[in-house]
Amino acid sequence: MRSWNVAKGHGTENDFVIVLDRHGMMNPTQEDVRHLCDRRTGVGGDGLLRVTKASAIPEWDGDGHIWFMDYRNADGSVSEMCGNGVRVFAKYLVEEGLAHGASIEVGTRAGLRVVTQERDGQLRVDMGRVLVDSETTRVELNGERFEATPADVGNPHAVCFVEAVAPLDLTRAPEFSGERFPEGVNVEFVEFVAPGHVRMRVFERGVGETRSCGTGTVAVAAAAQARWGGDQWRVDVPGGTLHIELHPGADSGRIDTAYMTGPAVVQLRGEVQVSGDD
Ligand SMILES: N[C@@H](CCC[C@H](N)C(=O)O)C(=O)O
């Protein structure tokens, strides 16, 4: 048995197990991740945030001294990016004394993300470029068909506009085109509330329905802008609210950068047993 120091945090109730791997020596296996994220036998979470130095990530070609968010979904799969995760990650770095100052740089597989601490305690993230595909694709949920707008926020999303999100049954995975999304996709269902305000539920790749998805709210805001215009969006999710600000680029369907603002909490620190040897 190995004993690991872990923490647990959440952003709008999208929750994560946090593992500090200062020297890049831990690299959890898929089985480790599944165990840690298990809500009965592990710590419980929608995903795992491994906190390590960027120099420990072979595919990272930027500054190796910054902290890197190595993100894993609860099923052990790797994702390029996690919007709620990056706010929790920055909050953890500050609380552990691993980062200082108002602005924190975090390496991710989708590139560099800069997190800023706001006066009211919320965290604002420069989420980088967003690409919205004007060619829609089909998504099917429990036999019902939806037109979905594909959006890339570093990780893949399919945004479906619906009349109302509350009646949807998201216990089963939506079906999508494997040709359009060979690496899988996060599927968002969105309801219009008022200009600049939508409500969303999400079925996350590698997890299932979650209470929130930060990259999903950015994808939704970008798809909503393509449909109705407007560059400030309030996105309500079952676990709270995120605010998105879009800065369009010169080309249509391209957003040069999107800012996401929302809360982050680290609510627990402890030790957990993981099978295997160190
Ligand atoms: N919950 C996250 C997204 C996590 C990764 C996603 N499931 C994927 O596989 O791309 C967020 O807050 O963005």
mmCIF file of C-alpha atoms and ligand atoms in Angstrom:
data_model
loop_
_atom_site.group_PDB
_atom_site.id
_atom_site.type_symbol
_atom_site.label_atom_id
_atom_site.label_comp_id
_atom_site.label_asym_id
_atom_site.label_seq_id
_atom_site.Cartn_x
_atom_site.Cartn_y
_atom_site.Cartn_z
ATOM 1 C CA MET A 1 0.000 0.000 0.000
ATOM 2 C CA ARG A 2 1.082 3.555 -0.745
ATOM 3 C CA SER A 3 -0.085 6.492 1.303
ATOM 4 C CA TRP A 4 -0.658 9.747 -0.613
ATOM 5 C CA ASN A 5 -1.273 13.255 0.672
ATOM 6 C CA VAL A 6 -4.244 14.637 -1.184
ATOM 7 C CA ALA A 7 -6.579 17.606 -1.077
ATOM 8 C CA LYS A 8 -10.059 18.040 -2.436
ATOM 9 C CA GLY A 9 -11.544 21.122 -4.030
ATOM 10 C CA HIS A 10 -14.428 22.240 -6.176
ATOM 11 C CA GLY A 11 -15.491 25.022 -8.513
ATOM 12 C CA THR A 12 -19.282 25.423 -8.822
ATOM 13 C CA GLU A 13 -19.498 21.854 -7.459
ATOM 14 C CA ASN A 14 -17.342 20.321 -10.194
ATOM 15 C CA ASP A 15 -15.075 18.483 -7.734
ATOM 16 C CA PHE A 16 -11.478 17.303 -7.896
ATOM 17 C CA VAL A 17 -8.927 15.259 -6.033
ATOM 18 C CA ILE A 18 -5.642 17.202 -5.888
ATOM 19 C CA VAL A 19 -2.287 15.434 -5.714
ATOM 20 C CA LEU A 20 0.940 17.379 -5.245
ATOM 21 C CA ASP A 21 3.762 15.810 -7.240
ATOM 22 C CA ARG A 22 6.493 18.405 -6.712
ATOM 23 C CA HIS A 23 9.243 16.438 -8.474
ATOM 24 C CA GLY A 24 7.204 14.735 -11.206
ATOM 25 C CA MET A 25 7.784 11.272 -9.701
ATOM 26 C CA MET A 26 4.207 10.069 -9.125
ATOM 27 C CA ASN A 27 2.430 9.793 -12.479
ATOM 28 C CA PRO A 28 -0.800 8.096 -11.262
ATOM 29 C CA THR A 29 -2.023 5.127 -13.297
ATOM 30 C CA GLN A 30 -5.569 4.983 -14.704
ATOM 31 C CA GLU A 31 -6.409 2.623 -11.874
ATOM 32 C CA ASP A 32 -5.032 5.067 -9.256
ATOM 33 C CA VAL A 33 -7.151 7.871 -10.727
ATOM 34 C CA ARG A 34 -10.316 5.750 -10.788
ATOM 35 C CA HIS A 35 -9.719 4.726 -7.184
ATOM 36 C CA LEU A 36 -9.031 8.267 -5.932
ATOM 37 C CA CYS A 37 -12.100 9.640 -7.766
ATOM 38 C CA ASP A 38 -14.380 6.839 -6.518
ATOM 39 C CA ARG A 39 -16.999 8.366 -4.202
ATOM 40 C CA ARG A 40 -17.355 5.229 -2.058
ATOM 41 C CA THR A 41 -13.883 3.742 -1.742
ATOM 42 C CA GLY A 42 -11.600 6.682 -2.563
ATOM 43 C CA VAL A 43 -11.816 10.429 -2.001
ATOM 44 C CA GLY A 44 -14.405 11.163 -4.687
ATOM 45 C CA GLY A 45 -14.295 13.612 -7.564
ATOM 46 C CA ASP A 46 -15.145 14.301 -11.190
ATOM 47 C CA GLY A 47 -11.447 14.374 -11.939
ATOM 48 C CA LEU A 48 -7.914 14.526 -10.617
ATOM 49 C CA LEU A 49 -5.529 17.481 -10.696
ATOM 50 C CA ARG A 50 -1.897 16.431 -10.524
ATOM 51 C CA VAL A 51 0.149 19.450 -9.477
ATOM 52 C CA THR A 52 3.577 19.152 -10.984
ATOM 53 C CA LYS A 53 6.256 21.230 -12.660
ATOM 54 C CA ALA A 54 5.901 21.812 -16.397
ATOM 55 C CA SER A 55 9.423 20.417 -16.866
ATOM 56 C CA ALA A 56 8.014 16.984 -15.882
ATOM 57 C CA ILE A 57 5.668 16.989 -18.918
ATOM 58 C CA PRO A 58 7.529 15.819 -22.074
ATOM 59 C CA GLU A 59 5.092 17.487 -24.522
ATOM 60 C CA TRP A 60 5.343 20.934 -22.799
ATOM 61 C CA ASP A 61 7.660 23.236 -24.743
ATOM 62 C CA GLY A 62 7.243 26.439 -22.698
ATOM 63 C CA ASP A 63 8.809 27.612 -19.425
ATOM 64 C CA GLY A 64 9.566 24.471 -17.394
ATOM 65 C CA HIS A 65 9.533 26.326 -14.063
ATOM 66 C CA ILE A 66 5.804 27.029 -13.954
ATOM 67 C CA TRP A 67 3.257 24.693 -12.363
ATOM 68 C CA PHE A 68 1.440 22.327 -14.704
ATOM 69 C CA MET A 69 -2.120 21.043 -14.300
ATOM 70 C CA ASP A 70 -2.019 17.403 -15.375
ATOM 71 C CA TYR A 71 -5.759 16.746 -15.656
ATOM 72 C CA ARG A 72 -7.403 13.316 -15.581
ATOM 73 C CA ASN A 73 -11.097 12.507 -15.822
ATOM 74 C CA ALA A 74 -12.662 10.225 -13.188
ATOM 75 C CA ASP A 75 -12.392 7.248 -15.587
ATOM 76 C CA GLY A 76 -8.614 7.771 -15.761
ATOM 77 C CA SER A 77 -8.539 9.350 -19.243
ATOM 78 C CA VAL A 78 -6.431 12.444 -19.889
ATOM 79 C CA SER A 79 -7.997 15.753 -20.933
ATOM 80 C CA GLU A 80 -6.309 18.786 -22.413
ATOM 81 C CA MET A 81 -8.012 21.303 -20.160
ATOM 82 C CA CYS A 82 -10.434 21.846 -17.284
ATOM 83 C CA GLY A 83 -11.876 25.308 -16.639
ATOM 84 C CA ASN A 84 -13.176 24.733 -13.114
ATOM 85 C CA GLY A 85 -10.071 22.697 -12.383
ATOM 86 C CA VAL A 86 -7.681 25.499 -13.296
ATOM 87 C CA ARG A 87 -9.336 27.895 -10.806
ATOM 88 C CA VAL A 88 -9.162 25.257 -8.062
ATOM 89 C CA PHE A 89 -5.568 24.507 -9.059
ATOM 90 C CA ALA A 90 -4.568 28.189 -8.694
ATOM 91 C CA LYS A 91 -6.397 28.476 -5.358
ATOM 92 C CA TYR A 92 -4.515 25.394 -4.097
ATOM 93 C CA LEU A 93 -1.148 26.817 -5.223
ATOM 94 C CA VAL A 94 -1.812 30.049 -3.314
ATOM 95 C CA GLU A 95 -3.081 28.326 -0.153
ATOM 96 C CA GLU A 96 -0.072 25.971 -0.114
ATOM 97 C CA GLY A 97 2.339 28.889 -0.605
ATOM 98 C CA LEU A 98 3.439 27.453 -3.970
ATOM 99 C CA ALA A 99 2.492 30.590 -5.945
ATOM 100 C CA HIS A 100 2.237 34.254 -5.043
ATOM 101 C CA GLY A 101 0.895 37.420 -6.564
ATOM 102 C CA ALA A 102 -2.332 38.464 -8.210
ATOM 103 C CA SER A 103 -1.668 36.605 -11.440
ATOM 104 C CA ILE A 104 -0.721 32.912 -11.658
ATOM 105 C CA GLU A 105 0.520 31.121 -14.749
ATOM 106 C CA VAL A 106 -0.554 27.487 -15.160
ATOM 107 C CA GLY A 107 0.630 25.145 -17.900
ATOM 108 C CA THR A 108 -2.025 22.838 -19.389
ATOM 109 C CA ARG A 109 -2.120 20.499 -22.397
ATOM 110 C CA ALA A 110 -4.182 23.210 -24.141
ATOM 111 C CA GLY A 111 -1.457 25.806 -23.518
ATOM 112 C CA LEU A 112 -0.720 28.466 -20.914
ATOM 113 C CA ARG A 113 -3.610 29.729 -18.765
ATOM 114 C CA VAL A 114 -3.350 32.849 -16.596
ATOM 115 C CA VAL A 115 -5.513 32.992 -13.467
ATOM 116 C CA THR A 116 -6.128 36.303 -11.703
ATOM 117 C CA GLN A 117 -7.455 36.702 -8.174
ATOM 118 C CA GLU A 118 -10.259 39.250 -8.045
ATOM 119 C CA ARG A 119 -10.976 41.479 -5.027
ATOM 120 C CA ASP A 120 -14.177 39.580 -4.185
ATOM 121 C CA GLY A 121 -12.283 36.252 -4.001
ATOM 122 C CA GLN A 122 -13.467 35.012 -7.399
ATOM 123 C CA LEU A 123 -10.908 33.824 -9.928
ATOM 124 C CA ARG A 124 -10.735 35.058 -13.505
ATOM 125 C CA VAL A 125 -9.070 32.886 -16.133
ATOM 126 C CA ASP A 126 -7.839 33.804 -19.574
ATOM 127 C CA MET A 127 -9.138 30.708 -21.354
ATOM 128 C CA GLY A 128 -7.411 31.480 -24.654
ATOM 129 C CA ARG A 129 -8.743 30.902 -28.132
ATOM 130 C CA VAL A 130 -12.167 29.375 -28.815
ATOM 131 C CA LEU A 131 -13.203 27.957 -32.179
ATOM 132 C CA VAL A 132 -16.878 27.571 -33.061
ATOM 133 C CA ASP A 133 -17.710 25.408 -36.068
ATOM 134 C CA SER A 134 -20.587 26.778 -38.145
ATOM 135 C CA GLU A 135 -21.265 23.259 -39.463
ATOM 136 C CA THR A 136 -23.552 21.574 -36.967
ATOM 137 C CA THR A 137 -23.515 17.872 -36.156
ATOM 138 C CA ARG A 138 -26.058 15.418 -34.706
ATOM 139 C CA VAL A 139 -26.190 14.325 -31.085
ATOM 140 C CA GLU A 140 -28.696 11.781 -29.848
ATOM 141 C CA LEU A 141 -29.902 11.489 -26.265
ATOM 142 C CA ASN A 142 -32.269 8.670 -25.264
ATOM 143 C CA GLY A 143 -33.418 8.360 -28.885
ATOM 144 C CA GLU A 144 -34.026 12.115 -29.319
ATOM 145 C CA ARG A 145 -31.981 13.983 -31.941
ATOM 146 C CA PHE A 146 -30.365 17.392 -31.393
ATOM 147 C CA GLU A 147 -28.416 19.722 -33.693
ATOM 148 C CA ALA A 148 -25.126 20.437 -31.954
ATOM 149 C CA THR A 149 -22.634 23.262 -32.526
ATOM 150 C CA PRO A 150 -19.062 21.979 -32.160
ATOM 151 C CA ALA A 151 -16.755 24.270 -30.182
ATOM 152 C CA ASP A 152 -13.096 23.846 -29.289
ATOM 153 C CA VAL A 153 -11.893 25.362 -26.007
ATOM 154 C CA GLY A 154 -8.663 23.358 -26.032
ATOM 155 C CA ASN A 155 -10.895 20.339 -25.403
ATOM 156 C CA PRO A 156 -13.895 19.321 -27.552
ATOM 157 C CA HIS A 157 -17.514 20.346 -26.936
ATOM 158 C CA ALA A 158 -20.874 19.915 -28.684
ATOM 159 C CA VAL A 159 -23.469 22.529 -27.701
ATOM 160 C CA CYS A 160 -27.177 21.698 -28.117
ATOM 161 C CA PHE A 161 -29.807 24.425 -27.714
ATOM 162 C CA VAL A 162 -33.023 23.111 -26.139
ATOM 163 C CA GLU A 163 -36.313 24.521 -24.838
ATOM 164 C CA ALA A 164 -35.657 23.475 -21.239
ATOM 165 C CA VAL A 165 -32.780 21.622 -19.570
ATOM 166 C CA ALA A 166 -34.588 20.411 -16.425
ATOM 167 C CA PRO A 167 -36.563 17.523 -18.022
ATOM 168 C CA LEU A 168 -33.517 15.973 -19.729
ATOM 169 C CA ASP A 169 -32.398 12.553 -18.547
ATOM 170 C CA LEU A 170 -28.590 12.604 -18.568
ATOM 171 C CA THR A 171 -28.069 9.272 -16.846
ATOM 172 C CA ARG A 172 -27.138 7.729 -20.194
ATOM 173 C CA ALA A 173 -24.363 9.014 -22.445
ATOM 174 C CA PRO A 174 -25.374 11.057 -25.509
ATOM 175 C CA GLU A 175 -24.392 9.496 -28.844
ATOM 176 C CA PHE A 176 -22.328 11.499 -31.321
ATOM 177 C CA SER A 177 -20.416 11.106 -34.588
ATOM 178 C CA GLY A 178 -17.124 9.315 -33.958
ATOM 179 C CA GLU A 179 -15.857 10.778 -37.224
ATOM 180 C CA ARG A 180 -16.511 14.361 -36.062
ATOM 181 C CA PHE A 181 -15.221 13.723 -32.523
ATOM 182 C CA PRO A 182 -12.617 10.928 -32.723
ATOM 183 C CA GLU A 183 -11.359 11.717 -29.201
ATOM 184 C CA GLY A 184 -14.866 11.892 -27.703
ATOM 185 C CA VAL A 185 -16.703 15.055 -26.712
ATOM 186 C CA ASN A 186 -18.289 16.915 -23.793
ATOM 187 C CA VAL A 187 -21.966 17.565 -24.567
ATOM 188 C CA GLU A 188 -23.752 20.674 -23.266
ATOM 189 C CA PHE A 189 -27.513 21.277 -23.308
ATOM 190 C CA VAL A 190 -28.452 24.953 -23.130
ATOM 191 C CA GLU A 191 -31.632 26.886 -22.460
ATOM 192 C CA PHE A 192 -32.016 30.597 -23.189
ATOM 193 C CA VAL A 193 -33.063 32.573 -20.093
ATOM 194 C CA ALA A 194 -32.652 36.223 -21.199
ATOM 195 C CA PRO A 195 -30.238 38.182 -23.412
ATOM 196 C CA GLY A 196 -26.753 37.433 -22.054
ATOM 197 C CA HIS A 197 -28.057 34.691 -19.745
ATOM 198 C CA VAL A 198 -28.377 30.937 -20.316
ATOM 199 C CA ARG A 199 -28.813 27.805 -18.237
ATOM 200 C CA MET A 200 -26.767 24.675 -18.970
ATOM 201 C CA ARG A 201 -26.430 20.996 -18.093
ATOM 202 C CA VAL A 202 -23.498 18.912 -19.255
ATOM 203 C CA PHE A 203 -22.513 15.319 -19.882
ATOM 204 C CA GLU A 204 -18.727 15.258 -19.569
ATOM 205 C CA ARG A 205 -16.422 12.993 -21.514
ATOM 206 C CA GLY A 206 -14.812 10.520 -19.108
ATOM 207 C CA VAL A 207 -17.203 11.294 -16.251
ATOM 208 C CA GLY A 208 -20.975 11.532 -16.912
ATOM 209 C CA GLU A 209 -23.281 14.335 -15.848
ATOM 210 C CA THR A 210 -21.443 16.811 -13.615
ATOM 211 C CA ARG A 211 -22.677 19.844 -11.671
ATOM 212 C CA SER A 212 -20.611 22.209 -13.842
ATOM 213 C CA CYS A 213 -17.996 22.368 -16.594
ATOM 214 C CA GLY A 214 -15.909 25.528 -16.988
ATOM 215 C CA THR A 215 -14.703 24.880 -20.531
ATOM 216 C CA GLY A 216 -18.319 23.888 -21.302
ATOM 217 C CA THR A 217 -19.613 27.282 -20.158
ATOM 218 C CA VAL A 218 -17.097 28.978 -22.476
ATOM 219 C CA ALA A 219 -18.170 26.753 -25.396
ATOM 220 C CA VAL A 220 -21.806 27.574 -24.623
ATOM 221 C CA ALA A 221 -21.165 31.340 -24.425
ATOM 222 C CA ALA A 222 -19.312 31.235 -27.758
ATOM 223 C CA ALA A 223 -22.094 29.208 -29.435
ATOM 224 C CA ALA A 224 -24.726 31.532 -27.898
ATOM 225 C CA GLN A 225 -22.863 34.535 -29.270
ATOM 226 C CA ALA A 226 -22.805 32.970 -32.746
ATOM 227 C CA ARG A 227 -26.589 32.565 -32.465
ATOM 228 C CA TRP A 228 -27.754 35.733 -30.708
ATOM 229 C CA GLY A 229 -24.726 38.063 -30.511
ATOM 230 C CA GLY A 230 -23.480 39.502 -27.217
ATOM 231 C CA ASP A 231 -20.068 39.106 -25.654
ATOM 232 C CA GLN A 232 -20.943 38.863 -21.945
ATOM 233 C CA TRP A 233 -22.746 35.716 -20.807
ATOM 234 C CA ARG A 234 -23.963 34.539 -17.450
ATOM 235 C CA VAL A 235 -24.105 30.738 -17.493
ATOM 236 C CA ASP A 236 -26.092 29.024 -14.725
ATOM 237 C CA VAL A 237 -25.162 25.416 -14.044
ATOM 238 C CA PRO A 238 -26.612 23.059 -11.408
ATOM 239 C CA GLY A 239 -23.665 23.896 -9.096
ATOM 240 C CA GLY A 240 -23.681 27.708 -9.412
ATOM 241 C CA THR A 241 -22.935 30.461 -11.924
ATOM 242 C CA LEU A 242 -19.981 31.361 -14.140
ATOM 243 C CA HIS A 243 -19.485 34.597 -16.056
ATOM 244 C CA ILE A 244 -17.927 34.572 -19.530
ATOM 245 C CA GLU A 245 -16.518 37.500 -21.474
ATOM 246 C CA LEU A 246 -15.724 36.940 -25.162
ATOM 247 C CA HIS A 247 -13.199 38.853 -27.223
ATOM 248 C CA PRO A 248 -13.872 38.004 -30.888
ATOM 249 C CA GLY A 249 -11.069 37.748 -33.405
ATOM 250 C CA ALA A 250 -10.976 38.959 -36.990
ATOM 251 C CA ASP A 251 -12.163 35.661 -38.509
ATOM 252 C CA SER A 252 -15.740 34.520 -38.099
ATOM 253 C CA GLY A 253 -16.176 31.583 -35.722
ATOM 254 C CA ARG A 254 -12.991 32.490 -33.903
ATOM 255 C CA ILE A 255 -12.749 34.036 -30.465
ATOM 256 C CA ASP A 256 -9.282 35.330 -29.699
ATOM 257 C CA THR A 257 -9.754 34.969 -26.014
ATOM 258 C CA ALA A 258 -12.478 34.256 -23.482
ATOM 259 C CA TYR A 259 -12.372 35.140 -19.787
ATOM 260 C CA MET A 260 -14.160 32.909 -17.301
ATOM 261 C CA THR A 261 -14.874 34.172 -13.776
ATOM 262 C CA GLY A 262 -16.086 32.029 -10.896
ATOM 263 C CA PRO A 263 -15.379 30.637 -7.444
ATOM 264 C CA ALA A 264 -12.898 28.004 -6.255
ATOM 265 C CA VAL A 265 -12.692 26.225 -2.916
ATOM 266 C CA VAL A 266 -10.212 23.757 -1.401
ATOM 267 C CA GLN A 267 -12.292 22.143 1.325
ATOM 268 C CA LEU A 268 -10.267 19.177 2.550
ATOM 269 C CA ARG A 269 -6.721 17.953 3.093
ATOM 270 C CA GLY A 270 -5.808 14.427 4.132
ATOM 271 C CA GLU A 271 -4.089 11.151 3.456
ATOM 272 C CA VAL A 272 -5.406 8.234 1.398
ATOM 273 C CA GLN A 273 -4.283 4.651 0.859
ATOM 274 C CA VAL A 274 -3.575 3.622 -2.723
ATOM 275 C CA SER A 275 -2.736 0.006 -3.591
ATOM 276 C CA GLY A 276 0.715 -0.875 -4.969
ATOM 277 C CA ASP A 277 4.274 0.000 -4.004
ATOM 278 C CA ASP A 278 6.021 3.372 -4.119
HETATM 279 N N1 LIG B 1 -14.976 19.823 -15.902
HETATM 280 C C1 LIG B 1 -14.018 20.377 -16.755
HETATM 281 C C2 LIG B 1 -13.695 19.649 -18.022
HETATM 282 C C3 LIG B 1 -12.943 18.363 -17.690
HETATM 283 C C4 LIG B 1 -12.434 17.626 -18.903
HETATM 284 C C5 LIG B 1 -13.513 17.058 -19.764
HETATM 285 N N2 LIG B 1 -14.310 16.062 -19.121
HETATM 286 C C6 LIG B 1 -12.847 16.493 -21.027
HETATM 287 O O1 LIG B 1 -12.649 15.276 -21.118
HETATM 288 O O2 LIG B 1 -12.504 17.287 -21.911
HETATM 289 C C7 LIG B 1 -14.148 21.875 -16.911
HETATM 290 O O3 LIG B 1 -14.508 22.506 -15.898
HETATM 291 O O4 LIG B 1 -13.805 22.425 -17.946
#
